[in-house]
mmCIF file of C-alpha atoms in Angstrom:
data_model
loop_
_atom_site.group_PDB
_atom_site.id
_atom_site.type_symbol
_atom_site.label_atom_id
_atom_site.label_comp_id
_atom_site.label_asym_id
_atom_site.label_seq_id
_atom_site.Cartn_x
_atom_site.Cartn_y
_atom_site.Cartn_z
ATOM 1 C CA MET A 904 119.038 -214.897 37.180
ATOM 2 C CA GLU A 905 115.565 -213.731 36.149
ATOM 3 C CA ILE A 906 116.781 -213.276 32.567
ATOM 4 C CA MET A 907 118.111 -216.819 32.604
ATOM 5 C CA LYS A 908 114.664 -218.051 33.649
ATOM 6 C CA LYS A 909 113.041 -216.105 30.801
ATOM 7 C CA ILE A 910 115.508 -217.490 28.270
ATOM 8 C CA LEU A 911 114.954 -220.987 29.595
ATOM 9 C CA ALA A 912 111.178 -220.500 29.339
ATOM 10 C CA ILE A 913 111.561 -219.394 25.722
ATOM 11 C CA PHE A 914 113.718 -222.422 25.055
ATOM 12 C CA VAL A 915 111.168 -224.788 26.568
ATOM 13 C CA ALA A 916 108.240 -223.202 24.712
ATOM 14 C CA ALA A 917 110.032 -223.405 21.400
ATOM 15 C CA SER A 918 111.099 -226.979 22.079
ATOM 16 C CA ALA A 919 107.517 -228.019 22.725
ATOM 17 C CA LEU A 920 106.551 -227.084 19.176
ATOM 18 C CA VAL A 921 109.526 -228.518 17.359
ATOM 19 C CA LEU A 922 109.085 -231.983 15.913
ATOM 20 C CA CYS A 923 110.883 -231.891 12.597
ATOM 21 C CA GLY A 924 111.696 -229.461 9.828
ATOM 22 C CA CYS A 925 112.648 -228.890 6.250
ATOM 23 C CA GLY A 926 113.228 -225.785 4.180
ATOM 24 C CA ALA A 927 110.624 -223.449 2.682
ATOM 25 C CA ASN A 928 109.881 -219.777 2.858
ATOM 26 C CA VAL A 929 109.459 -218.335 6.342
ATOM 27 C CA ASN A 930 108.496 -214.716 6.774
ATOM 28 C CA GLU A 931 108.307 -213.778 10.424
ATOM 29 C CA ASN A 932 106.657 -210.456 9.567
ATOM 30 C CA LYS A 933 103.619 -212.114 7.994
ATOM 31 C CA THR A 934 100.441 -211.224 9.877
ATOM 32 C CA PRO A 935 98.030 -213.946 11.003
ATOM 33 C CA GLU A 936 95.520 -212.622 8.463
ATOM 34 C CA GLN A 937 98.070 -212.925 5.663
ATOM 35 C CA ALA A 938 98.901 -216.451 6.812
ATOM 36 C CA LYS A 939 95.183 -217.384 6.823
ATOM 37 C CA THR A 940 94.715 -216.051 3.301
ATOM 38 C CA GLU A 941 97.768 -217.892 2.058
ATOM 39 C CA ALA A 942 96.869 -221.112 3.880
ATOM 40 C CA ALA A 943 93.359 -221.146 2.405
ATOM 41 C CA SER A 944 94.800 -221.299 -1.108
ATOM 42 C CA MET A 945 97.308 -224.082 -0.378
ATOM 43 C CA ASP A 946 96.877 -227.822 -0.807
ATOM 44 C CA ALA A 947 97.637 -230.278 2.003
ATOM 45 C CA ALA A 948 101.159 -231.043 0.770
ATOM 46 C CA SER A 949 102.040 -227.346 0.578
ATOM 47 C CA LEU A 950 100.579 -226.753 4.010
ATOM 48 C CA GLN A 951 102.638 -229.600 5.456
ATOM 49 C CA LYS A 952 105.772 -228.201 3.827
ATOM 50 C CA GLN A 953 105.069 -224.781 5.362
ATOM 51 C CA VAL A 954 104.396 -226.308 8.793
ATOM 52 C CA ASP A 955 107.691 -228.189 8.590
ATOM 53 C CA ALA A 956 109.535 -225.021 7.562
ATOM 54 C CA LEU A 957 108.077 -223.067 10.455
ATOM 55 C CA LYS A 958 109.057 -225.824 12.880
ATOM 56 C CA ALA A 959 112.596 -225.810 11.472
ATOM 57 C CA PHE A 960 112.756 -222.027 11.902
ATOM 58 C CA ILE A 961 111.650 -222.365 15.520
ATOM 59 C CA ALA A 962 114.272 -225.063 16.079
ATOM 60 C CA GLU A 963 116.955 -222.759 14.687
ATOM 61 C CA LYS A 964 115.837 -219.917 16.950
ATOM 62 C CA ASN A 965 115.716 -222.376 19.825
ATOM 63 C CA ASP A 966 119.377 -223.217 19.228
ATOM 64 C CA GLU A 967 120.233 -219.507 19.107
ATOM 65 C CA ALA A 968 118.429 -218.903 22.408
ATOM 66 C CA LYS A 969 120.253 -221.811 24.013
ATOM 67 C CA ALA A 970 123.607 -220.430 22.857
ATOM 68 C CA LEU A 971 122.728 -216.989 24.224
ATOM 69 C CA ALA A 972 121.666 -218.459 27.553
ATOM 70 C CA GLU A 973 124.966 -220.296 27.767
ATOM 71 C CA LYS A 974 126.941 -217.130 27.012
ATOM 72 C CA LEU A 975 124.912 -215.153 29.537
ATOM 73 C CA SER A 976 125.454 -217.777 32.221
ATOM 74 C CA LYS A 977 129.227 -217.392 31.796
ATOM 75 C CA ILE A 978 129.117 -213.667 32.529
ATOM 76 C CA SER A 979 129.994 -212.990 36.143
ATOM 77 C CA LEU A 980 127.383 -211.535 38.468
ATOM 78 C CA ALA A 981 129.405 -208.333 38.736
ATOM 79 C CA GLU A 982 129.248 -207.868 34.953
ATOM 80 C CA GLN A 983 125.559 -208.752 34.502
ATOM 81 C CA MET A 984 124.647 -205.067 34.153
ATOM 82 C CA GLY A 985 127.399 -204.419 31.600
ATOM 83 C CA ASN A 986 127.043 -203.865 27.880
ATOM 84 C CA ASP A 987 127.866 -207.455 26.916
ATOM 85 C CA ALA A 988 125.121 -208.888 29.108
ATOM 86 C CA LYS A 989 122.711 -206.184 27.976
ATOM 87 C CA ALA A 990 123.376 -207.015 24.318
ATOM 88 C CA LEU A 991 122.771 -210.708 24.982
ATOM 89 C CA ARG A 992 119.489 -209.951 26.753
ATOM 90 C CA GLU A 993 118.373 -207.740 23.864
ATOM 91 C CA GLU A 994 119.184 -210.482 21.374
ATOM 92 C CA ALA A 995 117.257 -212.996 23.488
ATOM 93 C CA SER A 996 114.287 -210.643 23.457
ATOM 94 C CA LYS A 997 114.420 -210.411 19.657
ATOM 95 C CA ILE A 998 114.548 -214.193 19.370
ATOM 96 C CA ALA A 999 111.567 -214.527 21.713
ATOM 97 C CA GLU A 1000 109.536 -212.084 19.625
ATOM 98 C CA SER A 1001 110.475 -213.889 16.429
ATOM 99 C CA VAL A 1002 109.483 -217.272 17.862
ATOM 100 C CA LYS A 1003 106.184 -215.826 19.086
ATOM 101 C CA LYS A 1004 105.322 -214.560 15.591
ATOM 102 C CA ILE A 1005 106.208 -217.865 13.955
ATOM 103 C CA GLN A 1006 104.258 -219.845 16.549
ATOM 104 C CA THR A 1007 101.176 -217.785 15.657
ATOM 105 C CA GLN A 1008 101.673 -218.529 11.968
ATOM 106 C CA LEU A 1009 102.276 -222.193 12.729
ATOM 107 C CA GLY A 1010 98.912 -222.386 14.468
ATOM 108 C CA VAL A 1011 97.181 -220.940 11.394
ATOM 109 C CA TYR A 1012 98.776 -223.433 8.999
ATOM 110 C CA VAL A 1013 98.160 -226.394 11.302
ATOM 111 C CA GLU A 1014 94.464 -225.497 11.649
ATOM 112 C CA GLU A 1015 94.080 -225.194 7.882
ATOM 113 C CA LEU A 1016 95.852 -228.513 7.395
ATOM 114 C CA LYS A 1017 93.504 -230.170 9.895
ATOM 115 C CA SER A 1018 90.520 -228.623 8.119
ATOM 116 C CA LYS A 1019 91.640 -229.921 4.726
ATOM 117 C CA ALA A 1020 92.314 -233.385 6.160
ATOM 118 C CA ALA A 1021 88.841 -233.485 7.718
ATOM 119 C CA ALA A 1022 87.249 -232.368 4.427
ATOM 120 C CA ALA A 1023 89.167 -235.052 2.532
ATOM 121 C CA ALA A 1024 88.051 -237.708 5.016
ATOM 122 C CA GLN A 1025 84.389 -236.669 4.615
ATOM 123 C CA SER A 1026 84.549 -236.809 0.840
ATOM 124 C CA LYS A 1027 85.641 -240.457 0.855
#
């Protein structure tokens, strides 16, 4: 049951960040420093597109986590220590790590977008 709580927590955290999404390039292995460098060279429209893509990626991972939680909940208590349940828990862990990385990147792009919007407002 503890694993179910962790999966549910991941689901809720990912859901809190998801508003909308559209396609762009998402690299979950990008470091925060790389994201900052890239974000600094982007215009507001490009930043918004990247933010939307990251949100879409999180939404996709959120759906995957939900599906895993559902599968795990259908495994009987007696089989919770078996290989099937273990594989599902490992996959859930990978999804959680992926979401964590993308959430960090999302924060970088959102901050840069806010900064550019504030600069544009001051120049008017």
